[in-house]
Amino acid sequence: MFHLAHISDIHLSPLPALTLRELVSKRITGYVNWRSNRKGSMTGSTLDVLVADMKAQAPDHIAVTGDLVNLALDEELETAQRWLKTLGDPANVSVVPGNHDAYVPGALKKARRLWEPWMRGDLEAAENLPVEFPYLRIRGDVALIGVSSARATAPFMATGDIRERQAAKLGALLAETGKLGLFRVIMIHHPPVRGAAPTHKRLLGIGLFQRTVHKQGAELVLHGHTHLATQYNINGPDWQIPVICVPSASQGFDGNHKPPSAFNLFSIARTNAGWSCTMVERGIVDEQLTIRTLREHELTTGAVVTPA
Ligand SMILES: [Fe+2]
Ligand SMILES: [Fe+2]
């Protein structure tokens, strides 16, 4: 049994003081947005309580699907590196970046450098190569594949993309790990599903992503970005692939229109008929930051194996 925890949209707070130069960029819109929407409702204490509960479940691995920071200021990116160190051994924590981690041109490059140990595939780690997306990590029966949809966008836009180069490598990694009979988990920040995010926040290349997984197969897709607890299904070769989002790990219980902080825990096991994957959702249920199990259910995924 492999236990995989999923958290997303950390949006570490508080924001450091901004210089005038930093404000005179796309960041001015983000700063105003943060002041009006997030300050107060997205707090460090909420995140700390959630992470403590998640760690108490002793997951084998933690997937973090982006938006670790808010405006991608240097100080924020460094704070996020320190936070990742507290989260776990880089070998057991896999990160993909979100649009807020690539908020302005150049930011993603800095994030990649600072968060490299948590975003490097097995091959790159063994040969001391730089981060390359999508990356592949194999842990037990599970293949973790990290796709980057993060890119700097114009003000008021929060789109992401997947293009031919990443899609081709994603297809090759899915084919390779499919032949090995592994449970394939794709991590991506933006939802690879039409209508899951508003137009100005959507993923560009949804068709390309879906054609790739339809052809090669995957067992689970984890994403963030919408800050919602949702499940969609997309077509695999002959099964439906669950596509799951988790609320922001920093969202307080304060009547905000977004659901309070939560994480998902997947228990994955090989069975005679294929795969068993149980999903437990745990989250904050009151202002005292009490955490409870919100829902527990079995996901149906993967090819069904009929005994010969
Ligand atoms: Fe976010
Ligand atoms: Fe996002």
Coordinates of C-alpha atoms and ligand atoms in Angstrom, one line a residue:
M1 CA 0.0 0.0 0.0
F2 CA 1.4 3.4 -1.0
H3 CA 0.0 6.5 0.7
L4 CA 0.2 9.7 -1.4
A5 CA -0.9 13.0 0.1
H6 CA -1.9 16.0 -2.1
I7 CA -1.8 19.7 -1.1
S8 CA -1.9 22.7 -3.3
D9 CA -2.0 26.5 -3.5
I10 CA 0.1 27.2 -0.4
H11 CA 0.2 31.0 -1.1
L12 CA 2.6 31.4 1.8
S13 CA 2.0 34.5 3.9
P14 CA 2.6 37.2 5.0
L15 CA 3.8 39.1 2.0
P16 CA 7.2 40.8 2.4
A17 CA 7.3 44.6 2.0
L18 CA 7.4 45.5 -1.7
T19 CA 9.8 48.0 -3.2
L20 CA 8.5 50.6 -5.6
R21 CA 10.2 48.9 -8.4
E22 CA 8.5 45.6 -7.6
L23 CA 5.1 47.4 -7.4
V24 CA 5.6 48.9 -10.9
S25 CA 5.1 45.6 -12.6
K26 CA 2.3 43.2 -13.0
R27 CA 2.7 42.8 -9.2
I28 CA 0.6 46.0 -8.5
T29 CA -2.6 44.1 -9.6
G30 CA -1.6 41.1 -7.6
Y31 CA -0.8 43.1 -4.6
V32 CA -4.2 44.9 -4.6
N33 CA -5.8 41.5 -5.1
W34 CA -4.0 40.0 -2.2
R35 CA -4.8 42.9 0.1
S36 CA -8.5 42.7 -0.7
N37 CA -9.0 38.9 -1.0
R38 CA -6.4 37.0 0.7
K39 CA -4.8 38.9 3.5
G40 CA -6.5 37.6 6.7
S41 CA -8.3 34.7 5.1
M42 CA -5.1 32.9 4.0
T43 CA -3.0 32.5 7.1
G44 CA 0.1 30.6 8.1
S45 CA -1.6 29.1 11.2
T46 CA -4.2 27.4 9.0
L47 CA -1.4 26.0 6.8
D48 CA 0.6 24.8 9.9
V49 CA -2.4 23.0 11.3
L50 CA -3.2 21.3 8.1
V51 CA 0.4 20.2 7.4
A52 CA 0.7 18.8 11.0
D53 CA -2.4 16.7 10.4
M54 CA -1.2 15.5 7.0
K55 CA 2.2 14.5 8.5
A56 CA 0.4 12.6 11.3
Q57 CA -1.1 10.4 8.6
A58 CA 2.5 9.4 7.7
P59 CA 2.2 9.6 3.9
D60 CA 4.9 7.9 1.9
H61 CA 5.0 10.9 -0.4
I62 CA 3.6 14.4 -0.7
A63 CA 2.5 16.0 -4.0
V64 CA 2.4 19.9 -4.0
T65 CA 0.7 21.2 -7.1
G66 CA 1.9 24.8 -7.2
D67 CA 1.2 28.4 -6.2
L68 CA 3.6 28.2 -3.2
V69 CA 3.9 32.0 -3.2
N70 CA 1.8 35.1 -4.2
L71 CA 3.8 37.6 -6.2
A72 CA 7.0 35.6 -6.7
L73 CA 9.2 38.1 -5.0
D74 CA 12.7 36.9 -4.3
E75 CA 12.1 36.9 -0.6
E76 CA 8.9 34.8 -1.0
L77 CA 10.7 32.3 -3.2
E78 CA 13.4 31.9 -0.5
T79 CA 10.7 31.6 2.2
A80 CA 9.1 28.8 0.1
Q81 CA 12.4 27.0 0.0
R82 CA 12.6 27.1 3.8
W83 CA 9.0 25.9 4.0
L84 CA 9.7 23.0 1.6
K85 CA 12.6 22.0 3.9
T86 CA 10.2 21.7 6.8
L87 CA 7.7 19.7 4.7
G88 CA 9.9 16.8 4.1
D89 CA 12.9 15.1 2.5
P90 CA 13.0 16.2 -1.2
A91 CA 13.0 12.6 -2.2
N92 CA 9.5 12.3 -0.6
V93 CA 8.0 15.6 -1.7
S94 CA 7.3 16.4 -5.4
V95 CA 6.5 19.9 -6.5
V96 CA 5.2 21.4 -9.7
P97 CA 5.1 25.2 -10.1
G98 CA 1.9 27.3 -10.4
N99 CA 1.1 30.7 -12.1
H100 CA 1.9 32.6 -8.9
D101 CA 5.4 31.1 -8.8
A102 CA 6.0 32.5 -12.3
Y103 CA 4.2 35.8 -11.6
V104 CA 6.6 38.0 -13.6
P105 CA 9.2 37.1 -16.3
G106 CA 12.3 35.6 -14.7
A107 CA 10.5 34.4 -11.5
L108 CA 10.1 30.8 -12.6
K109 CA 13.8 30.5 -13.4
K110 CA 14.6 31.5 -9.8
A111 CA 11.9 29.2 -8.4
R112 CA 13.3 26.3 -10.4
R113 CA 16.8 27.0 -9.0
L114 CA 15.7 27.3 -5.4
W115 CA 13.2 24.4 -5.3
E116 CA 15.2 22.1 -7.5
P117 CA 15.6 19.2 -5.0
W118 CA 11.8 18.9 -4.9
M119 CA 11.3 19.2 -8.7
R120 CA 14.0 17.0 -10.0
G121 CA 13.3 13.6 -11.7
D122 CA 15.1 10.5 -10.7
L123 CA 17.3 10.6 -13.8
E124 CA 18.2 14.3 -13.3
A125 CA 18.9 13.6 -9.6
A126 CA 21.2 10.6 -10.3
E127 CA 23.2 12.5 -13.0
N128 CA 23.1 15.9 -11.3
L129 CA 21.2 17.5 -14.2
P130 CA 19.0 20.6 -13.9
V131 CA 15.2 20.3 -13.5
E132 CA 13.4 19.4 -16.7
F133 CA 9.6 19.1 -17.1
P134 CA 7.9 16.8 -17.2
Y135 CA 10.0 14.9 -14.6
L136 CA 9.5 11.3 -13.5
R137 CA 10.0 9.9 -10.0
I138 CA 9.3 6.2 -9.3
R139 CA 8.4 5.3 -5.7
G140 CA 7.2 1.8 -5.1
D141 CA 4.4 0.9 -7.6
V142 CA 3.8 4.6 -8.3
A143 CA 5.2 6.8 -11.1
L144 CA 4.9 10.5 -10.2
I145 CA 5.1 12.7 -13.3
G146 CA 5.4 16.5 -12.8
V147 CA 4.2 18.8 -15.6
S148 CA 4.8 22.5 -15.5
S149 CA 1.9 24.7 -16.8
A150 CA 3.4 27.8 -15.1
R151 CA 4.3 30.8 -17.1
A152 CA 4.4 34.6 -16.7
T153 CA 1.2 36.2 -18.0
A154 CA -0.2 39.7 -18.6
P155 CA -1.9 41.5 -15.7
F156 CA -5.4 40.1 -14.8
M157 CA -4.5 36.8 -16.6
A158 CA -3.7 33.6 -14.8
T159 CA -3.5 31.1 -17.7
G160 CA -1.0 28.3 -18.0
D161 CA 0.0 26.1 -20.9
I162 CA 1.2 22.7 -22.0
R163 CA 2.8 22.7 -25.5
E164 CA 4.1 20.1 -27.9
R165 CA 7.5 19.5 -26.3
Q166 CA 6.1 18.8 -22.8
A167 CA 3.2 16.8 -24.2
A168 CA 5.6 14.6 -26.3
K169 CA 7.8 13.9 -23.3
L170 CA 4.7 13.3 -21.1
G171 CA 3.4 10.7 -23.7
A172 CA 6.8 9.0 -23.7
L173 CA 7.0 8.8 -19.9
L174 CA 3.4 7.5 -19.7
A175 CA 4.2 4.8 -22.3
E176 CA 7.4 3.8 -20.5
T177 CA 5.8 3.6 -17.0
G178 CA 2.7 2.0 -18.4
K179 CA 4.9 -0.9 -19.7
L180 CA 6.4 -1.2 -16.3
G181 CA 2.9 -1.7 -14.9
L182 CA 3.1 1.3 -12.6
F183 CA 0.2 3.5 -11.1
R184 CA 0.8 6.7 -13.1
V185 CA 0.1 10.0 -11.3
I186 CA 0.3 13.3 -13.3
M187 CA 0.8 16.5 -11.3
I188 CA -0.1 19.8 -13.0
H189 CA -1.1 23.1 -11.5
H190 CA -3.9 24.1 -14.0
P191 CA -6.9 21.9 -14.5
P192 CA -6.6 20.0 -17.8
V193 CA -10.4 20.0 -18.2
R194 CA -12.5 22.4 -20.2
G195 CA -14.7 24.7 -18.1
A196 CA -12.9 23.8 -14.9
A197 CA -11.4 27.3 -14.7
P198 CA -12.7 30.7 -16.1
T199 CA -11.3 31.7 -19.5
H200 CA -8.7 34.1 -18.1
K201 CA -7.4 31.4 -15.8
R202 CA -7.5 28.4 -18.0
L203 CA -4.9 25.9 -19.3
L204 CA -4.0 26.4 -22.9
G205 CA -3.4 23.0 -24.5
I206 CA -6.2 21.0 -22.8
G207 CA -6.8 19.1 -26.1
L208 CA -3.2 18.2 -26.4
F209 CA -3.0 17.0 -22.8
Q210 CA -6.2 15.0 -23.1
R211 CA -5.2 13.4 -26.4
T212 CA -1.8 12.4 -24.8
V213 CA -3.4 10.7 -21.8
H214 CA -6.2 9.2 -23.9
K215 CA -3.6 7.4 -26.0
Q216 CA -1.0 6.4 -23.3
G217 CA -3.2 6.2 -20.2
A218 CA -2.7 7.4 -16.6
E219 CA -4.3 6.4 -13.4
L220 CA -4.7 9.7 -11.6
V221 CA -4.3 13.5 -12.4
L222 CA -3.8 15.9 -9.5
H223 CA -4.1 19.6 -9.9
G224 CA -4.7 22.9 -8.0
H225 CA -5.3 26.5 -9.2
T226 CA -9.1 26.7 -8.7
H227 CA -8.8 26.3 -4.9
L228 CA -11.9 23.9 -5.1
A229 CA -12.5 20.3 -4.0
T230 CA -13.5 18.9 -7.4
Q231 CA -13.3 15.6 -9.4
Y232 CA -13.6 15.4 -13.1
N233 CA -12.9 12.4 -15.3
I234 CA -11.2 12.3 -18.6
N235 CA -10.8 9.5 -21.1
G236 CA -8.0 7.0 -20.8
P237 CA -7.5 4.2 -23.4
D238 CA -10.4 2.2 -21.9
W239 CA -11.1 3.7 -18.5
Q240 CA -11.9 7.0 -17.0
I241 CA -9.0 8.9 -15.4
P242 CA -10.0 10.8 -12.2
V243 CA -8.8 14.5 -12.3
I244 CA -8.7 15.8 -8.7
C245 CA -8.3 19.3 -7.2
V246 CA -7.9 20.1 -3.5
P247 CA -8.7 23.5 -1.8
S248 CA -5.9 25.9 -1.0
A249 CA -3.9 24.6 2.0
S250 CA -3.9 28.1 3.5
Q251 CA -7.6 29.0 3.1
G252 CA -9.1 29.8 6.5
F253 CA -12.6 29.0 7.8
D254 CA -14.1 32.4 7.4
G255 CA -17.1 32.3 5.1
N256 CA -14.9 32.9 2.0
H257 CA -16.5 31.6 -1.2
K258 CA -13.6 29.1 -1.5
P259 CA -13.7 26.0 0.7
P260 CA -11.5 25.9 3.8
S261 CA -8.0 24.3 3.8
A262 CA -7.9 20.6 3.1
F263 CA -5.7 17.8 1.8
N264 CA -6.3 14.5 0.1
L265 CA -4.8 11.2 1.0
F266 CA -4.7 8.4 -1.6
S267 CA -4.0 4.8 -0.6
I268 CA -2.9 2.9 -3.7
A269 CA -2.6 -0.8 -3.9
R270 CA -2.2 -3.4 -6.6
T271 CA -5.0 -6.0 -6.7
N272 CA -5.7 -9.1 -8.8
A273 CA -8.2 -7.0 -10.8
G274 CA -6.0 -4.0 -11.4
W275 CA -5.7 -1.1 -8.9
S276 CA -7.4 -0.1 -5.6
C277 CA -7.2 3.6 -4.9
T278 CA -9.0 5.0 -1.8
M279 CA -9.3 8.8 -1.4
V280 CA -9.7 10.4 2.0
E281 CA -10.4 14.1 2.2
R282 CA -9.4 15.8 5.4
G283 CA -10.0 19.5 6.1
I284 CA -10.7 22.3 8.5
V285 CA -14.3 22.3 9.7
D286 CA -14.5 25.3 12.1
E287 CA -12.9 28.5 13.2
Q288 CA -10.9 26.7 15.9
L289 CA -9.1 24.9 13.0
T290 CA -10.4 21.5 13.9
I291 CA -9.6 19.0 11.2
R292 CA -11.9 16.1 10.3
T293 CA -12.3 13.5 7.6
L294 CA -14.8 15.1 5.2
R295 CA -15.2 12.2 2.8
E296 CA -13.8 8.8 2.0
H297 CA -14.4 6.9 -1.2
E298 CA -12.9 4.5 -3.7
L299 CA -11.8 5.8 -7.0
T300 CA -12.2 3.6 -10.1
T301 CA -9.3 3.9 -12.4
G302 CA -6.9 1.9 -14.5
A303 CA -7.3 -1.1 -16.8
V304 CA -9.2 -4.0 -15.3
V305 CA -7.2 -7.1 -15.4
T306 CA -9.1 -10.3 -16.1
P307 CA -7.4 -13.4 -14.9
A308 CA -6.2 -15.7 -17.7
Ligands
FE1 FE -3.7 29.5 -6.3
FE2 FE -2.9 29.2 -9.7

